[in-house]
């Protein structure tokens, strides 16, 4: 059953004048010259309670009156501080049951950053509560002459894309099977204006996508392979940017069953890479960027059963290479490999894959960064890192020496699917690299691999990124894709 699983809970508009009777946020650039309302506060109070990370929030009769400070010299940090201010204001507004809030300031990027933090903080996933307790905040008015209607539309669309990505991650596997994920992609594609083609099991078998089929063997649910495409009339890029997302809707580990108590609790989030790709296509299409983007999403769950693939099996992949499976829990790379091979036929400008690929990536950088590596040139990788700072979804680049590849040598097949104790995030990347090569063994396209295992799912609230599915990757990809626009 197709279902549109989410509607944005906020209306965002621009207005020319401040309504004196409604709640108001004012962004100021220094602590001197505060608006009249705040002049009664003592200097000491302001000194200890007001900073770039902490807004002054005054509760009035039915409203709140907020001052946010945009003071940091580092632009990235300044904007991030304002997003966090937006998050703190969102909390205060909902606690005070406020429905509508106005945001004003001189500088467009500051006003937009604050608004972004506020919107993203207001996200809720209430579907499964009997008592929904929806946030009161349902309207934001931006009062800033230098913010255009188009700016607001763009921010709304990108935020909505993040909401969708979060919801997809938050949906449990009993609802979000591979087939249901495809249904959700179809419904989002109609809403945003991109196309989707879904390969079902038969077609996947005909194509001999051995990696995806192997992981799916233990499942009662069929796999899907999803091709999302946004191709504007006159794209600024002649060759598409291809985004590949890991769509493991649930990862039990398979026969190499995940060991410790609790380790499966959040494995519904193992499709976080696919959620980022879906969100990026949604935002790109809805904002009508003139950039040609393709998304490839192999989807399945990973389970043990009598039919499941087993350690010791040798799998022939979509590109004909053979893989000795020594751990069925290293399933993400098996399905991504086939998608990376499939990407070759698009002759891509660049391929970026996103995956909750390794526990090692999460252990290395925690939830504050995405692990990155790849074969793209330095300039491209740096540009993606810049985007990471701009949206505060930062990258930590790993070494990617060819020697790491030696750790994947198998006694009986072309390669094995695990690399050993050390450098687990890197050897996973090296495994993927094999499948970015053509028949001659040359790299078929420049490629960046993003391991989002750390930031994709948050078990403690992290400001406007929230708790649970974070939607990481959507804003990063959108910011980066926009650089290719004319
Ligand atoms: N989905 C997991 C990685 C993961 C772990 C993501 C924790 C988010 C949080 C992946 O499929 C996996 O199980 N990887 C194994 C690979 C190992 C068997 C080589 C891992 O990291 O333990
Ligand atoms: Zn796994
Ligand atoms: Zn996994």
PDB file of C-alpha atoms and ligand atoms in Angstrom, residues 246 248 250-251 253 258 267 270 302 329-332 356-358, ligand 3:
ATOM      1  CA  UNK A 246      22.659   1.692   1.096  1.00  0.00           C
ATOM      2  CA  UNK A 248      19.352  -2.237   4.126  1.00  0.00           C
ATOM      3  CA  UNK A 250      16.977  -4.039   8.601  1.00  0.00           C
ATOM      4  CA  UNK A 251      20.317  -5.584   9.461  1.00  0.00           C
ATOM      5  CA  UNK A 253      23.772  -9.533  10.577  1.00  0.00           C
ATOM      6  CA  UNK A 258      24.811  -9.480  15.474  1.00  0.00           C
ATOM      7  CA  UNK A 267      19.261  -1.456  12.729  1.00  0.00           C
ATOM      8  CA  UNK A 270      20.632   0.791   8.094  1.00  0.00           C
ATOM      9  CA  UNK A 302      19.555  -8.968   5.978  1.00  0.00           C
ATOM     10  CA  UNK A 329      27.059  -8.912   8.518  1.00  0.00           C
ATOM     11  CA  UNK A 330      29.286  -7.149   5.971  1.00  0.00           C
ATOM     12  CA  UNK A 331      26.233  -7.010   3.704  1.00  0.00           C
ATOM     13  CA  UNK A 332      26.163  -3.310   2.870  1.00  0.00           C
ATOM     14  CA  UNK A 356      25.826   3.153   7.341  1.00  0.00           C
ATOM     15  CA  UNK A 357      28.605   0.804   6.404  1.00  0.00           C
ATOM     16  CA  UNK A 358      30.825   0.044   9.394  1.00  0.00           C
TER      17      UNK A 358
HETATM   18 ZN1  LIG B   3      24.455  -3.024   7.608  1.00  0.00          ZN
END
